[in-house]
Tab-separated table of C-alpha atoms in Angstrom:
chain	number	residue	atom	x	y	z
A	18	MET	CA	-18.866	102.194	-0.660
A	19	PHE	CA	-21.376	99.530	-1.646
A	20	LYS	CA	-18.589	97.028	-2.275
A	21	LYS	CA	-17.120	97.646	1.193
A	22	VAL	CA	-20.476	97.215	2.914
A	23	HIS	CA	-21.208	94.126	0.842
A	24	LEU	CA	-17.847	92.613	1.785
A	25	LEU	CA	-18.456	93.376	5.474
A	26	VAL	CA	-21.819	91.575	5.321
A	27	LEU	CA	-20.214	88.524	3.742
A	28	LEU	CA	-17.453	88.414	6.339
A	29	SER	CA	-19.986	88.782	9.150
A	30	ALA	CA	-22.097	85.972	7.693
A	31	SER	CA	-19.045	83.711	7.476
A	32	PHE	CA	-18.191	84.486	11.108
A	33	LEU	CA	-21.715	83.550	12.171
A	34	VAL	CA	-21.502	80.206	10.345
A	35	VAL	CA	-18.233	79.387	12.094
A	36	LYS	CA	-19.636	80.401	15.494
A	37	ALA	CA	-22.735	78.285	14.894
A	38	GLN	CA	-20.759	75.084	15.339
A	39	GLU	CA	-18.240	73.641	17.774
A	40	LYS	CA	-15.734	70.897	17.077
A	41	ILE	CA	-14.493	68.272	19.524
A	42	PRO	CA	-11.473	66.198	18.452
A	43	PHE	CA	-11.278	62.470	19.103
A	44	ARG	CA	-9.143	59.468	18.250
A	45	ILE	CA	-10.209	55.979	17.261
A	46	THR	CA	-8.556	52.974	18.893
A	47	LYS	CA	-7.707	49.736	17.101
A	48	HIS	CA	-10.838	48.383	18.806
A	49	ASN	CA	-13.015	50.985	17.002
A	50	ASN	CA	-13.783	52.938	20.176
A	51	ILE	CA	-13.853	56.746	20.146
A	52	ILE	CA	-11.646	58.371	22.799
A	53	VAL	CA	-11.731	62.023	23.849
A	54	LYS	CA	-9.155	63.672	26.091
A	55	ALA	CA	-10.974	65.370	28.970
A	56	LEU	CA	-10.025	67.600	31.884
A	57	VAL	CA	-12.486	67.028	34.715
A	58	ASN	CA	-12.981	69.708	37.368
A	59	ASP	CA	-9.809	71.433	36.097
A	60	LYS	CA	-7.743	68.747	37.838
A	61	ASP	CA	-8.124	65.204	36.449
A	62	SER	CA	-6.869	64.453	32.927
A	63	LEU	CA	-8.781	61.426	31.653
A	64	ASP	CA	-9.286	59.519	28.437
A	65	LEU	CA	-13.041	58.946	28.099
A	66	MET	CA	-14.695	56.613	25.624
A	67	PHE	CA	-17.699	58.056	23.817
A	68	GLN	CA	-20.720	55.839	24.427
A	69	ILE	CA	-23.697	56.705	22.247
A	70	ALA	CA	-25.870	54.359	24.321
A	71	MET	CA	-25.779	56.573	27.434
A	72	GLU	CA	-26.297	60.227	28.323
A	73	ASP	CA	-24.081	60.990	31.296
A	74	ALA	CA	-20.559	59.796	32.185
A	75	SER	CA	-18.820	57.150	34.268
A	76	ILE	CA	-15.453	56.164	35.712
A	77	SER	CA	-13.939	52.700	35.304
A	78	PRO	CA	-12.451	50.696	38.199
A	79	GLU	CA	-9.680	49.707	35.750
A	80	ARG	CA	-8.689	53.278	34.882
A	81	LYS	CA	-4.998	54.082	34.503
A	82	ARG	CA	-5.279	57.769	35.433
A	83	ASN	CA	-6.336	59.306	38.718
A	84	ALA	CA	-9.845	60.690	39.171
A	85	ASP	CA	-9.302	62.060	42.668
A	86	HIS	CA	-11.313	65.238	42.103
A	87	ILE	CA	-14.545	63.490	41.154
A	88	ILE	CA	-16.287	63.155	44.505
A	89	PHE	CA	-18.748	60.286	44.738
A	90	LYS	CA	-21.658	59.774	47.093
A	91	ASP	CA	-23.380	56.396	46.788
A	92	LYS	CA	-21.406	55.797	43.568
A	93	VAL	CA	-22.751	58.986	41.927
A	94	SER	CA	-21.001	62.333	41.475
A	95	GLU	CA	-22.955	65.394	40.355
A	96	ASN	CA	-22.126	68.926	39.164
A	97	ASN	CA	-18.809	68.140	37.484
A	98	THR	CA	-17.169	70.233	34.771
A	99	VAL	CA	-15.632	68.513	31.748
A	100	LYS	CA	-13.371	70.302	29.275
A	101	ILE	CA	-12.635	68.671	25.924
A	102	GLY	CA	-10.504	70.827	23.669
A	103	LYS	CA	-12.156	74.266	23.625
A	104	PHE	CA	-15.516	72.792	24.630
A	105	THR	CA	-16.736	72.992	28.243
A	106	LEU	CA	-19.596	70.924	29.606
A	107	LYS	CA	-21.055	71.715	33.036
A	108	ASN	CA	-23.218	69.800	35.510
A	109	VAL	CA	-21.974	66.408	34.313
A	110	VAL	CA	-23.059	63.390	36.340
A	111	PHE	CA	-20.491	60.575	36.765
A	112	SER	CA	-21.263	57.036	37.896
A	113	ASP	CA	-18.547	54.995	39.592
A	114	ASN	CA	-17.195	51.521	38.828
A	115	GLU	CA	-18.531	50.988	35.297
A	116	LEU	CA	-16.358	49.007	32.914
A	117	THR	CA	-15.390	50.732	29.685
A	118	GLY	CA	-13.516	50.083	26.446
A	119	HIS	CA	-9.813	49.546	25.860
A	120	GLU	CA	-7.516	52.547	26.494
A	121	ALA	CA	-10.201	54.484	28.403
A	122	ASP	CA	-10.531	55.628	32.013
A	123	GLY	CA	-14.292	55.975	31.751
A	124	LYS	CA	-17.146	56.869	29.425
A	125	ILE	CA	-19.008	59.978	28.348
A	126	GLY	CA	-22.353	60.038	26.560
A	127	THR	CA	-24.616	62.195	24.461
A	128	GLN	CA	-25.211	64.875	27.108
A	129	MET	CA	-22.394	66.701	25.290
A	130	PHE	CA	-24.863	67.395	22.497
A	131	LYS	CA	-28.066	68.020	24.455
A	132	GLY	CA	-30.556	70.094	22.477
A	133	LYS	CA	-28.220	70.359	19.464
A	134	ALA	CA	-27.718	68.555	16.193
A	135	PHE	CA	-24.364	66.799	16.088
A	136	LYS	CA	-22.103	64.928	13.727
A	137	ILE	CA	-19.787	61.980	14.269
A	138	ASP	CA	-17.173	62.725	11.619
A	139	TYR	CA	-15.009	59.630	11.264
A	140	ASP	CA	-13.242	61.101	8.235
A	141	ASN	CA	-11.756	63.945	10.283
A	142	ASN	CA	-11.755	62.405	13.786
A	143	GLN	CA	-14.094	64.941	15.326
A	144	PHE	CA	-17.563	65.663	16.631
A	145	VAL	CA	-19.290	68.733	15.242
A	146	ILE	CA	-22.088	70.408	17.218
A	147	TYR	CA	-24.531	72.539	15.220
A	148	ASP	CA	-26.955	75.280	16.197
A	149	LYS	CA	-28.723	74.649	12.875
A	150	MET	CA	-28.747	71.666	10.565
A	151	PRO	CA	-25.912	71.775	8.006
A	152	ASP	CA	-26.130	71.062	4.289
A	153	MET	CA	-27.219	67.419	3.994
A	154	LYS	CA	-26.123	66.937	0.375
A	155	GLY	CA	-24.828	63.402	-0.155
A	156	TYR	CA	-26.495	62.030	2.974
A	157	GLU	CA	-29.271	59.459	3.247
A	158	SER	CA	-31.654	59.514	6.180
A	159	THR	CA	-33.323	56.950	8.396
A	160	PRO	CA	-35.810	57.288	11.255
A	161	LEU	CA	-34.156	57.492	14.668
A	162	PHE	CA	-36.038	56.013	17.595
A	163	SER	CA	-34.771	57.750	20.732
A	164	GLU	CA	-35.970	56.706	24.168
A	165	TYR	CA	-34.361	57.191	27.596
A	166	GLY	CA	-31.241	58.486	25.851
A	167	LEU	CA	-30.857	55.361	23.701
A	168	PHE	CA	-30.749	55.556	19.896
A	169	HIS	CA	-32.321	52.827	17.757
A	170	ILE	CA	-32.358	52.433	13.984
A	171	VAL	CA	-33.828	49.854	11.617
A	172	ALA	CA	-31.771	48.009	9.013
A	173	ASP	CA	-32.499	45.121	6.638
A	174	ASN	CA	-30.581	41.879	7.144
A	175	VAL	CA	-30.376	39.199	4.451
A	176	ILE	CA	-30.339	35.786	6.147
A	177	ASP	CA	-30.582	32.565	4.169
A	178	GLY	CA	-31.659	34.566	1.125
A	179	LYS	CA	-34.507	36.286	2.962
A	180	GLN	CA	-34.642	39.937	4.008
A	181	GLN	CA	-35.363	40.577	7.680
A	182	GLU	CA	-36.016	44.027	9.182
A	183	VAL	CA	-34.123	44.366	12.465
A	184	TYR	CA	-34.397	46.991	15.204
A	185	PHE	CA	-30.853	47.827	16.414
A	186	LEU	CA	-29.508	49.744	19.400
A	187	MET	CA	-26.593	51.943	18.329
A	188	GLN	CA	-23.778	50.773	20.607
A	189	SER	CA	-20.402	52.485	20.106
A	190	GLY	CA	-18.941	50.665	23.120
A	191	TYR	CA	-19.192	47.273	21.380
A	192	SER	CA	-16.097	46.964	19.189
A	193	GLY	CA	-17.547	44.453	16.751
A	194	GLY	CA	-20.076	44.754	13.949
A	195	LEU	CA	-23.546	43.399	14.709
A	196	LEU	CA	-24.599	41.508	17.813
A	197	TYR	CA	-27.970	39.786	17.808
A	198	SER	CA	-30.302	39.232	20.748
A	199	ASN	CA	-31.009	35.710	21.981
A	200	GLU	CA	-34.607	36.031	20.828
A	201	PHE	CA	-33.664	36.967	17.268
A	202	SER	CA	-30.849	34.415	17.125
A	203	ASP	CA	-33.094	31.574	18.266
A	204	LYS	CA	-36.026	32.556	16.053
A	205	GLN	CA	-33.896	32.916	12.931
A	206	GLU	CA	-31.734	29.863	13.750
A	207	LEU	CA	-28.564	31.837	13.109
A	208	ASP	CA	-26.443	28.921	14.265
A	209	LYS	CA	-27.632	27.051	11.171
A	210	LYS	CA	-28.082	29.873	8.679
A	211	LEU	CA	-24.966	32.016	9.110
A	212	LYS	CA	-21.451	30.981	8.251
A	213	VAL	CA	-19.710	30.610	11.631
A	214	THR	CA	-16.081	31.737	11.801
A	215	GLY	CA	-15.349	31.287	15.510
A	216	GLU	CA	-16.801	30.511	18.925
A	217	LYS	CA	-15.996	30.630	22.628
A	218	THR	CA	-17.652	28.833	25.559
A	219	LEU	CA	-17.976	30.354	29.044
A	220	ARG	CA	-19.484	28.753	32.153
A	221	ASN	CA	-20.780	30.319	35.343
A	222	SER	CA	-20.390	28.974	38.878
A	223	ALA	CA	-23.549	26.856	38.452
A	224	GLY	CA	-22.069	25.137	35.413
A	225	LYS	CA	-24.410	26.801	32.936
A	226	SER	CA	-22.813	27.657	29.628
A	227	ILE	CA	-22.954	30.513	27.205
A	228	VAL	CA	-21.422	30.105	23.768
A	229	THR	CA	-20.520	33.212	21.813
A	230	LYS	CA	-20.286	32.706	18.083
A	231	GLN	CA	-19.002	34.936	15.330
A	232	GLY	CA	-20.784	34.631	12.016
A	233	VAL	CA	-20.946	36.412	8.692
A	234	LEU	CA	-24.095	38.217	7.533
A	235	PRO	CA	-24.116	38.233	3.702
A	236	PHE	CA	-25.806	41.629	3.337
A	237	LEU	CA	-26.827	44.495	5.622
A	238	LYS	CA	-28.878	47.257	4.017
A	239	LEU	CA	-29.166	50.690	5.621
A	240	GLY	CA	-31.289	52.950	3.467
A	241	ASN	CA	-30.024	52.350	-0.062
A	242	THR	CA	-26.503	51.479	1.086
A	243	VAL	CA	-25.436	47.843	1.289
A	244	LEU	CA	-22.627	46.354	3.382
A	245	LYS	CA	-21.411	42.872	2.452
A	246	ASP	CA	-20.130	40.031	4.633
A	247	VAL	CA	-20.678	41.847	7.909
A	248	THR	CA	-19.377	40.279	11.135
A	249	ALA	CA	-22.330	39.262	13.290
A	250	GLY	CA	-22.128	37.842	16.799
A	251	PHE	CA	-24.779	35.805	18.590
A	252	PHE	CA	-25.141	33.560	21.622
A	253	VAL	CA	-26.234	29.963	22.126
A	254	GLY	CA	-26.350	27.905	25.316
A	255	ASP	CA	-28.191	27.784	28.609
A	256	LEU	CA	-27.925	31.441	29.568
A	257	LYS	CA	-30.130	33.944	27.726
A	258	THR	CA	-28.651	37.313	28.633
A	259	GLN	CA	-28.546	39.274	25.361
A	260	THR	CA	-31.884	41.057	25.066
A	261	THR	CA	-31.008	43.681	22.428
A	262	ASN	CA	-29.635	43.734	18.893
A	263	TYR	CA	-26.484	45.893	18.713
A	264	PHE	CA	-25.325	48.069	15.823
A	265	GLY	CA	-21.717	48.113	16.980
A	266	ALA	CA	-18.709	50.381	16.545
A	267	ASP	CA	-17.307	48.495	13.550
A	268	VAL	CA	-20.408	49.218	11.457
A	269	MET	CA	-20.908	52.688	12.917
A	270	ARG	CA	-17.417	53.789	11.812
A	271	ARG	CA	-18.214	52.919	8.207
A	272	PHE	CA	-20.458	55.978	8.038
A	273	ASN	CA	-20.330	59.622	9.009
A	274	TRP	CA	-23.439	60.402	11.057
A	275	ILE	CA	-25.517	63.502	11.709
A	276	PHE	CA	-28.302	63.411	14.315
A	277	ASP	CA	-30.952	66.122	14.370
A	278	ALA	CA	-31.650	68.108	17.539
A	279	ASP	CA	-34.997	66.372	18.080
A	280	ARG	CA	-33.360	62.924	17.767
A	281	LYS	CA	-35.957	61.797	15.259
A	282	THR	CA	-33.744	61.388	12.200
A	283	ALA	CA	-30.227	60.082	11.595
A	284	TYR	CA	-28.385	61.080	8.432
A	285	PHE	CA	-25.492	59.008	7.128
A	286	LYS	CA	-23.071	58.588	4.268
A	287	PRO	CA	-20.095	56.242	3.776
A	288	SER	CA	-16.893	57.222	5.574
A	289	LYS	CA	-13.291	56.436	4.682
A	290	TYR	CA	-13.664	53.181	6.653
A	291	PHE	CA	-16.567	51.870	4.569
A	292	SER	CA	-14.571	49.111	2.814
A	293	GLU	CA	-12.079	48.374	5.592
A	294	PRO	CA	-11.637	44.753	6.801
A	295	TYR	CA	-14.023	43.812	9.584
A	296	TYR	CA	-12.981	43.706	13.218
A	297	LEU	CA	-12.733	40.232	14.714
A	298	ILE	CA	-13.766	39.715	18.344
A	299	LYS	CA	-11.149	37.679	20.225
């Protein structure tokens, strides 16, 4: 009798662990963007790019699929239902006419995980949503600075043999590795100190130029983990439009991430992409 009761308790406990998490499948494009298949308002089938640097959702003017059942007023649509796999999200707000990544009809942000810990599992192409924090064995941690739905982390950059602490915005919509702000680029003279592998010049209607350059950062240190020869973009020229340092999708995918429910700590460990060749912006 005891053995039967004991077995029942174990089975019940296992069931509770399974029910304490939800999984959302995704795919990764060749541009490092995460795409989820979504059914919006039970009518519109859309491919949405996950954007960690936003909370709500948006629809692109360049979408390939119809979004006729998302009703906009002043370019905003409220109270939408989004189904992704077995997961249903209600009261989703969509913005209209926002550009998104390749192969996507729009974007969806971190509202999917509101109030919960969640994992970006690049090894298994899925998000995992937790009611309680999972076993963190094998993970390092770093402070997460969350404000207005934006996630920032700090990483050490080795430039010209010197270590510089840099405050990065996590930006899964940017396909490349790192992208530096104009302020940091100018102050650190990246044009002189980084090996430059490519550049492109654009001009606006007033004839002012912006030059985008791709360089190589010798070392990027996150916690005790070191990435070598990381692609790093920066701008030079008349226009100073880049105000934030980006921790882009190509470096994000090199780790599996877990974010606590309070958004104060990010946990990470190398993923299967850790040693993959770096993505080159064209």
